[in-house]
Coordinates of C-alpha atoms and ligand atoms in Angstrom, one line a residue:
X26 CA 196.3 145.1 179.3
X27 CA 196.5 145.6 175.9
X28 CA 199.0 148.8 174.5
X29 CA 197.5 151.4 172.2
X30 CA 199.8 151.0 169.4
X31 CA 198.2 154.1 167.8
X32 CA 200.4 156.5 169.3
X33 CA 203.2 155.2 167.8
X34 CA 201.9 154.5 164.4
X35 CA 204.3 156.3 161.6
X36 CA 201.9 157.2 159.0
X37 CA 205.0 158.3 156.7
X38 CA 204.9 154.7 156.7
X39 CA 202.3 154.0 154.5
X40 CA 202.2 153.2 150.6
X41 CA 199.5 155.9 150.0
X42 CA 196.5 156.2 152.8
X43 CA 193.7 154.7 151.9
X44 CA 191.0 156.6 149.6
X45 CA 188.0 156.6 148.0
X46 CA 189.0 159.8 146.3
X47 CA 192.0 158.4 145.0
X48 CA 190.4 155.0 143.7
X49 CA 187.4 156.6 142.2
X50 CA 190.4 158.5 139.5
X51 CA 191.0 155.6 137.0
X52 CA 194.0 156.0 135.4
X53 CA 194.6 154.5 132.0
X54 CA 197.6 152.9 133.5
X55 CA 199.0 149.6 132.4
X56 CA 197.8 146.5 134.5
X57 CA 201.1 144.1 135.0
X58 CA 201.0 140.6 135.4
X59 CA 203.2 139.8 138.0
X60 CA 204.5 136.5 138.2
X61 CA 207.0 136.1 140.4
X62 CA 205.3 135.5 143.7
X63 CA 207.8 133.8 146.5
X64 CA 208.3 133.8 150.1
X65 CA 210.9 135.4 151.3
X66 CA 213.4 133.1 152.9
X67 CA 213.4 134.8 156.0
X68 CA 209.5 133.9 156.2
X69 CA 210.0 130.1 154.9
X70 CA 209.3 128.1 157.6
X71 CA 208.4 131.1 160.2
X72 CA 204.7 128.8 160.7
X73 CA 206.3 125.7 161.6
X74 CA 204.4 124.5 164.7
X75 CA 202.2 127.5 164.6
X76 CA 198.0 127.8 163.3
X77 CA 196.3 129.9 161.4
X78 CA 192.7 130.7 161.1
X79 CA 190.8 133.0 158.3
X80 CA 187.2 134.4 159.3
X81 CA 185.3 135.2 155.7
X82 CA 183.0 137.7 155.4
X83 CA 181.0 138.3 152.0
X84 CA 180.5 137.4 148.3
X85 CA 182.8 134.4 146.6
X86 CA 185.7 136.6 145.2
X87 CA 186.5 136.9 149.3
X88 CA 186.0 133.4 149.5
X89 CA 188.6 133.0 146.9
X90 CA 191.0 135.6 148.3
X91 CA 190.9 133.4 151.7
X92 CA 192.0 130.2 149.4
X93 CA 194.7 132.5 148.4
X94 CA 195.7 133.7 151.9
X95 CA 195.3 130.0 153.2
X96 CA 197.8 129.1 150.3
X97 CA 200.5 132.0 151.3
X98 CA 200.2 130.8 154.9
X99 CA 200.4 127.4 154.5
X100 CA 203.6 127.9 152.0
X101 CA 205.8 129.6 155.0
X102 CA 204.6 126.4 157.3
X103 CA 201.1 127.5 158.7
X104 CA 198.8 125.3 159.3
X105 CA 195.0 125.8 159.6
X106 CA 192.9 125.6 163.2
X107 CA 189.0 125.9 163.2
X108 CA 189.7 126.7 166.9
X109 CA 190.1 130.5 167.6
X110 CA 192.0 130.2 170.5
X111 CA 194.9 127.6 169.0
X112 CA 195.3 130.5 166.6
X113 CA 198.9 132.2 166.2
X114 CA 197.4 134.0 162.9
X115 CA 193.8 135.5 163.0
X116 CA 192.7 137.1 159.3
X117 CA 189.6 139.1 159.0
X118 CA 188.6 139.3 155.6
X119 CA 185.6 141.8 155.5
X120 CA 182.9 142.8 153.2
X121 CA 182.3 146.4 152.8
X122 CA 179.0 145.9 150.6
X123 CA 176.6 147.4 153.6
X124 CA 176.6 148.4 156.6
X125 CA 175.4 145.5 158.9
X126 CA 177.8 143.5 157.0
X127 CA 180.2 146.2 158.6
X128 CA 178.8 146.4 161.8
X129 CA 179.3 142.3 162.2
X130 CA 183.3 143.1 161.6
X131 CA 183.6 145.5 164.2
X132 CA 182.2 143.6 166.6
X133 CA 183.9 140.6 166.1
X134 CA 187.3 142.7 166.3
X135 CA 185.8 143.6 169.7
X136 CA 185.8 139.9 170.9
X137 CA 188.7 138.8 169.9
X138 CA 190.5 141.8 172.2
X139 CA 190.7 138.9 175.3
X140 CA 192.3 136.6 172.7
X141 CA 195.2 138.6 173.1
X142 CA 195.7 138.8 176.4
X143 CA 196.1 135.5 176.9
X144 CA 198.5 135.1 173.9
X145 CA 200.2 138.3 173.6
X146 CA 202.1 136.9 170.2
X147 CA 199.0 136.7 168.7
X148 CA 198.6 138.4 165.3
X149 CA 195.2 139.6 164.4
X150 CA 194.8 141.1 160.7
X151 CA 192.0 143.1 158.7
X152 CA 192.0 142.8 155.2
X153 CA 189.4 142.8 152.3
X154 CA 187.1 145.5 151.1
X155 CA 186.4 147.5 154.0
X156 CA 190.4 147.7 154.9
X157 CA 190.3 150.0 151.8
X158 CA 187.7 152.3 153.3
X159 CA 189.6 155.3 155.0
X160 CA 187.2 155.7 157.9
X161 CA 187.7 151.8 158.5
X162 CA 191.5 152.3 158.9
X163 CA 190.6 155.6 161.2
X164 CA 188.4 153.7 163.3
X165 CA 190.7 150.7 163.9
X166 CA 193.8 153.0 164.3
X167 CA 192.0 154.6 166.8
X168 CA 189.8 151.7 168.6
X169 CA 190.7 148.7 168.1
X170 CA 194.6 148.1 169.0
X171 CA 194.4 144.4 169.1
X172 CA 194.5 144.8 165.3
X173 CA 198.5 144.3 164.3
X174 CA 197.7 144.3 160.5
X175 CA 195.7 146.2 157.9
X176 CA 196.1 145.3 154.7
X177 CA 193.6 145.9 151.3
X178 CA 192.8 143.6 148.2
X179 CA 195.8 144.9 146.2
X180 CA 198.0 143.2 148.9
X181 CA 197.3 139.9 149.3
X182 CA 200.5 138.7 147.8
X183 CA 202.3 140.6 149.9
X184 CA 200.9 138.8 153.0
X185 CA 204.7 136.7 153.6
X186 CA 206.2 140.9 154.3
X187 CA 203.6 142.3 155.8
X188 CA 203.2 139.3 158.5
X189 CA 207.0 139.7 158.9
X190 CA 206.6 143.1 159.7
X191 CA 203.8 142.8 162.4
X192 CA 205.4 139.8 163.7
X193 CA 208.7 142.2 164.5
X194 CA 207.1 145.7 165.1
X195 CA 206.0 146.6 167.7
X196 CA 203.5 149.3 165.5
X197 CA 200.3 148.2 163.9
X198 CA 201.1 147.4 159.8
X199 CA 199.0 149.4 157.5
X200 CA 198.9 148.5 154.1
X201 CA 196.6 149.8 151.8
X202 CA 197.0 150.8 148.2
X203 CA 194.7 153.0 146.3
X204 CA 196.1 151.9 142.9
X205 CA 194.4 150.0 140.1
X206 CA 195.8 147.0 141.0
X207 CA 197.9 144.4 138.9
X208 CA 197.1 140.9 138.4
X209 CA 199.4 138.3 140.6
X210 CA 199.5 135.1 138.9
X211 CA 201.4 132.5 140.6
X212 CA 199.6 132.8 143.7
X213 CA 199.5 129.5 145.8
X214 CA 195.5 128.3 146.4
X215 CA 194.7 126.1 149.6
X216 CA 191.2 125.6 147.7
X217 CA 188.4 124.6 150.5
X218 CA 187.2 121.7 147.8
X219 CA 188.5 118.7 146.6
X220 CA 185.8 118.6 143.7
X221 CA 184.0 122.2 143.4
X222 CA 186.4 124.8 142.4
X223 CA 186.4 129.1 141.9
X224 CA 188.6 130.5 139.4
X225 CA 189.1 134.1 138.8
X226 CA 188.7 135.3 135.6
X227 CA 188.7 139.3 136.4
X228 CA 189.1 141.6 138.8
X229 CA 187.8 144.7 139.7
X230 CA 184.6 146.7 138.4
X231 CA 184.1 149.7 136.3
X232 CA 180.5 150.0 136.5
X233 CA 180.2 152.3 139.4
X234 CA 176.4 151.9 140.3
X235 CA 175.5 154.6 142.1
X236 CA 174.6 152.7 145.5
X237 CA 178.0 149.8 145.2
X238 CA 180.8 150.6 147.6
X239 CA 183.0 147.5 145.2
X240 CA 184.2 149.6 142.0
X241 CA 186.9 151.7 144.5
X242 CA 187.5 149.0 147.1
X243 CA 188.3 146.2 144.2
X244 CA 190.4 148.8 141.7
X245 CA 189.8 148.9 138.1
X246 CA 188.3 146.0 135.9
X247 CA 191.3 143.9 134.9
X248 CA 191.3 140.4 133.2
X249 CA 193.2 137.7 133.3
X250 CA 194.9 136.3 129.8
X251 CA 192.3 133.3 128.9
X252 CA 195.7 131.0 128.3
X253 CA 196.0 131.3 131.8
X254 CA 192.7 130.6 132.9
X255 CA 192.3 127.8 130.5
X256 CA 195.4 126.2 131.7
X257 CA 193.7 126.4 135.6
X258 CA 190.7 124.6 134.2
X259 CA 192.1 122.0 132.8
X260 CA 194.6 121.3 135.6
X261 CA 191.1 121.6 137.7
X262 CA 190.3 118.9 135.3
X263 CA 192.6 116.6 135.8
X264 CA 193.2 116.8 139.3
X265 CA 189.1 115.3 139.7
X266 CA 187.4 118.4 140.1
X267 CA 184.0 118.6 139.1
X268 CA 183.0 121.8 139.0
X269 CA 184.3 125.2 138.5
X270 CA 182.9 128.6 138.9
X271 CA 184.2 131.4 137.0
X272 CA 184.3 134.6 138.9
X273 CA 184.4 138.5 138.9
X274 CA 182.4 141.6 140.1
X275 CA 180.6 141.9 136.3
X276 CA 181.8 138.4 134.4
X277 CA 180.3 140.4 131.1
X278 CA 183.0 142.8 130.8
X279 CA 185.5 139.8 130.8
X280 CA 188.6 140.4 127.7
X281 CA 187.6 144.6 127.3
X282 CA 190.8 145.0 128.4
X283 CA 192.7 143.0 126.9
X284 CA 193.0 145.0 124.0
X285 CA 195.5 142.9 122.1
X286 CA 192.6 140.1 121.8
X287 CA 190.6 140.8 119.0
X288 CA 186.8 141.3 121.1
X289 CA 187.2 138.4 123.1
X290 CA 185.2 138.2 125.4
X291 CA 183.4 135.7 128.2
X292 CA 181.5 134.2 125.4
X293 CA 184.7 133.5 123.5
X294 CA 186.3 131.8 127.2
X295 CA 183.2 130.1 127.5
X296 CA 183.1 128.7 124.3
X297 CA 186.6 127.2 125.1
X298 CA 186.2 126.2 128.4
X299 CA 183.2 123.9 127.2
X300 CA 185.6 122.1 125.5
X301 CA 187.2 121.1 128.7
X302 CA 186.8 117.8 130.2
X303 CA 185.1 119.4 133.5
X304 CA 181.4 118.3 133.9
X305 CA 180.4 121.8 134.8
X306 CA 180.8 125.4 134.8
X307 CA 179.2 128.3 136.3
X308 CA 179.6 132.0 136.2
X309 CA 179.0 134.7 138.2
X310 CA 178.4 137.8 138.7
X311 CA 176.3 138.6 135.1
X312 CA 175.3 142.7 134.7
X313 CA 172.5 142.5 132.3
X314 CA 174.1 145.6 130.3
X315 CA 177.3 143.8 129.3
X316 CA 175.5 140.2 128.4
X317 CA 175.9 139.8 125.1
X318 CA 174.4 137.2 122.1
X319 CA 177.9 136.0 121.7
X320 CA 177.3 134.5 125.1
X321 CA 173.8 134.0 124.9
X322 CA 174.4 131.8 121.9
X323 CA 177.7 129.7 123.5
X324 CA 175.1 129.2 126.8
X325 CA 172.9 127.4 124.3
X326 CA 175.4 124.9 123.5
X327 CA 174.6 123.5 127.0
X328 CA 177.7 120.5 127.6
X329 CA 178.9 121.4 130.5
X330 CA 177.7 125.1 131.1
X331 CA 175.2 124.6 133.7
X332 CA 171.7 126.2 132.8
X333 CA 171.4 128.7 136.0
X334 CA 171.7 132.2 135.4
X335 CA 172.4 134.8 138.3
X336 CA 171.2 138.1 136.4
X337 CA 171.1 140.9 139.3
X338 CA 168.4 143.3 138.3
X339 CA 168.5 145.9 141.6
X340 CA 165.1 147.2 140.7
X341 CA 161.7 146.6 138.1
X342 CA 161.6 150.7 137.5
X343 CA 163.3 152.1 134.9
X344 CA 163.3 155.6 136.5
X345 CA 165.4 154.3 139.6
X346 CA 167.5 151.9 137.4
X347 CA 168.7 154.9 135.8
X348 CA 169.5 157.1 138.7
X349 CA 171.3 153.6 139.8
X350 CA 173.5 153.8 137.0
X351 CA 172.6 150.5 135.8
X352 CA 172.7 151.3 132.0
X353 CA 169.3 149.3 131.3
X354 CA 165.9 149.9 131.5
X355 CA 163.3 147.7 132.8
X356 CA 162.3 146.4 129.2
X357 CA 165.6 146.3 128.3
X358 CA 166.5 143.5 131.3
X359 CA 163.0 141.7 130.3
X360 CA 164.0 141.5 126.0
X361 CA 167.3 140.0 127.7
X362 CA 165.5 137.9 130.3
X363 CA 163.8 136.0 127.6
X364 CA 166.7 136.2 125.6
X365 CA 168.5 133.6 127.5
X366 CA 165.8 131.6 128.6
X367 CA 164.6 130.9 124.8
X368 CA 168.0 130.2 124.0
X369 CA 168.9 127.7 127.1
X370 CA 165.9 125.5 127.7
X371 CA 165.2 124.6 131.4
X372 CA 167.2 127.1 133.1
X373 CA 167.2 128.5 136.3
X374 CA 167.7 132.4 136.9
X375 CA 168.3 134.3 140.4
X376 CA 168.5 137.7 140.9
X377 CA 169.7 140.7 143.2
X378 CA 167.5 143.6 144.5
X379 CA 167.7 146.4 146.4
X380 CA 164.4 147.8 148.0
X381 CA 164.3 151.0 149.7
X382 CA 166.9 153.5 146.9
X383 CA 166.5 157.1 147.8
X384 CA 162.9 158.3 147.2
X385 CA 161.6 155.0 145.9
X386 CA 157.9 155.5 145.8
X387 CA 155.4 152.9 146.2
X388 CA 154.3 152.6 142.4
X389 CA 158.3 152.3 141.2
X390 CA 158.5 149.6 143.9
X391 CA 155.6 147.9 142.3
X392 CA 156.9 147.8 139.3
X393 CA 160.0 145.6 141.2
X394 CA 156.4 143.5 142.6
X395 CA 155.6 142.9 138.8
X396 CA 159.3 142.2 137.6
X397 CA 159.6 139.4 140.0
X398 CA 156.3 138.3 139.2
X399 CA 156.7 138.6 135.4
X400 CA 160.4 136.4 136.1
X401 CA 159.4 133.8 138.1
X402 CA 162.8 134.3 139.6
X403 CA 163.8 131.1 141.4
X404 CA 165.2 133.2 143.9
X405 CA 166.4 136.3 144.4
X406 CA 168.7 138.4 147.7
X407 CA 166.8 141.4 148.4
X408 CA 168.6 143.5 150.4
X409 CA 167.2 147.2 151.4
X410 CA 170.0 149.7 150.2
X411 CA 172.6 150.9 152.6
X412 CA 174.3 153.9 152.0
X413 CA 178.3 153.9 151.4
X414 CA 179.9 156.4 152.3
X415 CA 181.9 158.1 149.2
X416 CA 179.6 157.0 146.6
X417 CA 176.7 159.1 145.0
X418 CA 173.9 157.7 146.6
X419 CA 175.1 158.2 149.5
X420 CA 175.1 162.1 149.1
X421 CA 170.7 161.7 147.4
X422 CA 168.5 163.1 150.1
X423 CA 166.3 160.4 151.4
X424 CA 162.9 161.1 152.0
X425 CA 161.4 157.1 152.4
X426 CA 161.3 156.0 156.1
X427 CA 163.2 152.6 157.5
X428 CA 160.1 151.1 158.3
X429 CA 158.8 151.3 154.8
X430 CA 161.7 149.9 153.7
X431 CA 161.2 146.9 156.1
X432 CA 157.6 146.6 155.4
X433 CA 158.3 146.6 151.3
X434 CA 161.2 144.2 152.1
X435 CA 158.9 141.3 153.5
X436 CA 156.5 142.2 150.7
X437 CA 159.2 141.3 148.4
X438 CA 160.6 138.6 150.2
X439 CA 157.2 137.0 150.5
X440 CA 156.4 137.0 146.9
X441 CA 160.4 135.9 146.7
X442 CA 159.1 132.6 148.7
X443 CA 156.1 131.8 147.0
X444 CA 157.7 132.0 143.3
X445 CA 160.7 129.6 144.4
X446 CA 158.5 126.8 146.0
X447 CA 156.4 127.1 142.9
X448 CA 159.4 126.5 140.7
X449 CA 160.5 124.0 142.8
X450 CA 157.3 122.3 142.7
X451 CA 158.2 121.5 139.0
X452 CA 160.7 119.5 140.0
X453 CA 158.3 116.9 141.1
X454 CA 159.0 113.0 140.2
X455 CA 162.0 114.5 137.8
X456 CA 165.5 112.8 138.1
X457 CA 167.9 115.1 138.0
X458 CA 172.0 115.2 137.9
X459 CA 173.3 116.2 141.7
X460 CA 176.9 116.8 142.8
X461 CA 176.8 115.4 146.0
X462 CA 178.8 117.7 147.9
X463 CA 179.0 116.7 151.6
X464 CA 175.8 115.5 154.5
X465 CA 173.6 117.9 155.1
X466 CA 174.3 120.3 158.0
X467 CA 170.5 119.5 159.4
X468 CA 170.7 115.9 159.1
X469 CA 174.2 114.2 158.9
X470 CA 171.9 111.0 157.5
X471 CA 171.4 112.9 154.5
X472 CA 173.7 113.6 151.5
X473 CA 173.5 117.0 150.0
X474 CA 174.3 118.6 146.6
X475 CA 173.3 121.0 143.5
X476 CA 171.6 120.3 140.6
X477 CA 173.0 122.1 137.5
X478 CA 170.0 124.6 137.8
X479 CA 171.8 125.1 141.4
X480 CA 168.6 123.8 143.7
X481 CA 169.5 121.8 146.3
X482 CA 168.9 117.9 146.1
X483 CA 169.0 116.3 149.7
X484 CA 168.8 112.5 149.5
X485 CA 170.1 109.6 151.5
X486 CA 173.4 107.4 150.5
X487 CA 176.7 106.4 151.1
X488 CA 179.0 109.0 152.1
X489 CA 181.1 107.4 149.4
X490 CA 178.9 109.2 146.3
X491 CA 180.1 112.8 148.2
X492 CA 182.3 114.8 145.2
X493 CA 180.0 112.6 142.5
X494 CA 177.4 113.3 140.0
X495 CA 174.7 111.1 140.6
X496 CA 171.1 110.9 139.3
X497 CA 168.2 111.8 141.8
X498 CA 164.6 111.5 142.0
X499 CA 162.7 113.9 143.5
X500 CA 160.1 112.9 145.6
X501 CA 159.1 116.0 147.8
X502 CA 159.6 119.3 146.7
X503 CA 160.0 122.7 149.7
X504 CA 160.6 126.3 149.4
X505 CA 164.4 126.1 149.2
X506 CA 165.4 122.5 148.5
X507 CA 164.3 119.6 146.8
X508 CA 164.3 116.0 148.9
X509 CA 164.9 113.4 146.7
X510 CA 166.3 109.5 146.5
X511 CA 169.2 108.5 145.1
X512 CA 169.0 106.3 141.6
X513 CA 171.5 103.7 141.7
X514 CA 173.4 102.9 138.8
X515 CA 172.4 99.5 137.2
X516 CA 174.9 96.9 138.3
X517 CA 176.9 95.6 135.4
X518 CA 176.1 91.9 134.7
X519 CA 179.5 90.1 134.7
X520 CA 178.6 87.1 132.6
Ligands
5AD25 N1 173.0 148.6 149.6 C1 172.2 147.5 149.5 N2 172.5 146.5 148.7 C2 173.7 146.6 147.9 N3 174.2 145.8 147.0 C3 175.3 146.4 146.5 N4 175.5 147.6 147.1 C4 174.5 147.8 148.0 C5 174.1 148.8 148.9 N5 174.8 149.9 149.0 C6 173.7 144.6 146.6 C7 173.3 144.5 145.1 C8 174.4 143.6 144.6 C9 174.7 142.7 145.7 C10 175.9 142.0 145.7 O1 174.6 143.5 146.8 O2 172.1 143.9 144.9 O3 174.1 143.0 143.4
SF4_26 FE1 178.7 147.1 142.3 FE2 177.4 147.7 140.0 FE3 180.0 146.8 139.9 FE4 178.0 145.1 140.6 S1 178.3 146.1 138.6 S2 180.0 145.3 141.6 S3 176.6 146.4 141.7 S4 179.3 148.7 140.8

C-alpha cells in the first residue's frame, strides 16, 4: 500500500503557498535574467541507467517547457521511455485553461497510483499551470499521495534540486512560487524536432481577460532580450532547422518591457529574424489589441514569415468582448482583420472562441455566427467557457443553461466545418510549398506536412523528403487536409 505522505508534509517548507491572490498583485519588480543554470554535482549522473517519461497537457509554451524538462533530465543522465512502466521519472505537465482539461489530469494521477506499487522508487511529479492553482495543490496533498513532487512554471530550472529532494525525502516536494518570475536563459532543450523548432520570445501575460486562468498561473509578461533570441534562431539555422515558431501568451506585447529598447517590439524581431537564413517563421499567440502596423507592415514583406495568422477573437459582440476584457470591439477586430489580409496576400487566419460567456444571449451569439461568416476563418477552436476559479468571470452570475451552450457550440462548429472545406476547396490543382514532417498517423504510406498557410498536405514519397520543403500538387481537397502529389524536382542533365 501506498503511505499518505500528507501527514507529514511541513508546510513551513514551502517558498510561498501557492496563490491566485498573490499572483494577481503585479509588482513593478525587476525581471532578472538568470544565466547560470547547472546541475548540481550531486545530481550529475543520478539518471545513469534510469528513464524518464513527460506526459504534456495543453497549449505549445507547455510543449516547450517539456523540451526544457527533457533537456534538465537528460543532462543529469536520464534517458527518455515512451513506456510508462520502464519509467523511474514520471512528469505531469498540466494545463489549467478549463476544467475538462483538469479533470483529464486528475484522473490520470489516479492510474498511475498501481505504478507505484510495483516500483516503489518511482517518482511521479505535477508541474505546469494547474500546480500553481492552490486548490490543485490542496487536492493532491490531500488525495493523491503517489504524487512525490509539485512544482509551478517559475521552477522548471530548478527541477536537478527539487528531484534531489523527492528522491531523498520521504515527504511530498512542493514547490510553487507566486512571484513574477525571472527569465532562465541557459536552459538545456531536448527539442522533439530535428527540423521544426519553438522558441520563446516571452513569458507571461498581463492581459487578464476576464474568463483566462493564464495571466496568474504564467506570472507577469516578461521578454526575452532579442540578441538572445536572434542568436537561437540563427543557431536553429545552422543546425538544418526549417522552421521556427516564435511563442508567448500575447506575442503583441513582445519588447514593452524592455524599457531600455527604444519601442521595439515583435515587428522590430520580426523584421530581423526575416533576415535569417531559416525558410520559415511563425508566431503565435496574436491578441488583436496589441497588433500593430509596425508588424502588419514587416508581415507584408513575406520571405520567410509564413502567411497564417492565428488572431483569437473569443466572441463577434462587442458588448461581451468588453465584459471579456478584451480591449476591442467587434469592428475594431474586423478594421484589423482586413488590415492584415490587404497587406499579406494569400493568407490564412484561425481563430479562438468561446461560446457560452455568462448571460450570452442568442442575438450576441449571432453576431459570433456573422463574425465567422464575415472571416471566412479557416478554422477556428471553439471552446464553451469554463469557469476558473479566482478570476472575475468566475464570480458573473450565470443565467444560460449547459445545453444551450452545447447546442450553440455545434452551431458554431458546424459553420466552423463548412468555411474550412470551402477554403480548402481553393486549394484545388495549386502547387504549394510543404514541409514534409513525418508519415501520416492514418496511413504510414503517406507523407505528411504544412503548407506555409499551415493546411495540411498529405502525399505519397520517399520517407527520404521527411524534414524537406518540397512542392505539392493538390489534387483532392477535404474539410481538414489537403491530399496532394508530390512534384519532383527536374533531374539535372549532366551533359
Ligand atoms: N473557458 C473556455 N475557454 C477558454 N480559453 C481561455 N480561457 C477559457 C475559459 N475559461 C480559450 C480562449 C483562448 C484559448 C487558448 O482558450 O479561447 O484563446
Ligand atoms: Fe488569457 Fe487573455 Fe492573456 Fe490570452 S491574452 S493568455 S486569453 S489573459
Amino acid at each position: 500500500m501506498v503511505e499518505s505522505k500528507f501527514s507529514k508534509v511541513d508546510f513551513s517548507r514551502y517558498f510561498q503557498p501557492p496563490s491566485l491572490k498573490a499572483a494577481r498583485r503585479r509588482r513593478r519588480e525587476k525581471v532578472h535574467i538568470i544565466n547560470d543554470f547547472s546541475i548540481p554535482d550531486e545530481m550529475k549522473g543520478i539518471g545513469r541507467n534510469k528513464k524518464y517519461l513527460i506526459e504534456t497537457y495543453g497549449c505549445q509554451m507547455n510543449e516547450h517547457d517539456t523540451e526544457v524538462m527533457a533537456g534538465i533530465l537528460q543532462e543529469m543522465g536520464y534517458s527518455e521511455t515512451a513506456e510508462i512502466a520502464e519509467a523511474d521519472v514520471i512528469l505531469i505537465n498540466t494545463c489549467a485553461i478549463r476544467e475538462n482539461a483538469e479533470n483529464k489530469v486528475f484522473g490520470h494521477i489516479g492510474y498511475l497510483k498501481p505504478l507505484k506499487r510495483e516500483n516503489p522508487g518511482l517518482i511521479i511529479g505535477v508541474c505546469g499551470c494547474m500546480a500553481q492553482e492552490e486548490t490543485v495543490v490542496n487536492r493532491i496533498l490531500h488525495k493523491y499521495p503517489q504524487v512525490d513532487l509539485i512544482f509551478g512554471t517559475h521552477n522548471i530550472h530548478r527541477l536537478p534540486q527539487l528531484l534531489q529532494e523527492a528522491l531523498f525525502s520521504k515527504e511530498m516536494v512542493v514547490e510553487v512560487w507566486s512571484k513574477e518570475g525571472d527569465i532562465i536563459e541557459n536552459l538545456p532543450q531536448a527539442r522533439k524536432g530535428h527540423f521544426q523548432a519553438w522558441v520563446n520570445i516571452m513569458y507571461g501575460c498581463d492581459k487578464f481577460c476576464t474568463y483566462c486562468i493564464v495571466p496568474y498561473t504564467r506570472g507577469k509578461e516578461r521578454s526575452r532580450r532579442p540578441e538572445e533570441i536572434i542568436e537561437e534562431v540563427r543557431d536553429l539555422a545552422r543546425q538544418g532547422y526549417k522552421e521556427v515558431t516564435l511563442l508567448g501568451q500575447n506575442v503583441n506585447a513582445y519588447g514593452k518591457d524592455l524599457k531600455d529598447l527604444d519601442h521595439y517590439g515583435l515587428g522590430n524581431l520580426m523584421d530581423e529574424i526575416r533576415k535569417i537564413g531559416i525558410p520559415r517563421v511563425r508566431f503565435m499567440t496574436s491578441h488583436p489589441k496589441d497588433f500593430d502596423d509596425h508588424l502588419i507592415e514587416v508581415l507584408g514583406k513575406g520571405g520567410n514569415l509564413c502567411e497564417h495568422i492565428h488572431l483569437p477573437v473569443q466572441s463577434g459582440n462587442s458588448d461581451i468582448l468588453k465584459i471579456m476584457g478584451r480591449g476591442y470591439t467587434r469592428e475594431r477586430y474586423l478594421d484589423l482583420f482586413y488590415k492584415i489580409k490587404k497587406a499579406v496576400p494569400g493568407a490564412s487566419f484561425t481563430t479562438d472562441i468561446i461560446v457560452g460567456f455568462p448571460n450570452e444571449t442568442e442575438a450576441q451569439f449571432e453576431d459570433t455566427l456573422s463574425l465567422v461568416r464575415t472571416c471566412r476563418f479557416d478554422g477556428a477552436y471553439t471552446f464553451i467557457y469554463s469557469p476558473r476559479a479566482g478570476t472575475p468571470a468566475a464570480r458573473m452570475k450565470d443565467n444560460i443553461p449547459m445545453e444551450v451552450k452545447k447546442e450553440r457550440l455545434q452551431r458554431l462548429n458546424k459553420l466552423v466545418n463548412q468555411l474550412a472545406e470551402e477554403s480548402n476547396a481553393k486549394y484545388q490543382d495549386q502547387v504549394v510549398e510543404v514541409l514534409v514532417e513525418g508519415t501520416s498517423r492514418k496511413n504510414a504510406d503517406m507523407l505528411t506536412g504544412h503548407t506555409r498557410t499551415n493546411k495540411v498536405v498529405n502525399f505519397s514519397g520517399p520517407e527520404s523528403l521527411i524534414g524537406q520543403l518540397v512542392q505539392v500538387k493538390v489534387t483532392e481537397t477535404k474539410m481538414w487536409s489537403l491530399d496532394g502529389e508530390w512534384q519532383r524536382e527536374p533531374e539535372v542533365s549532366q551533359s
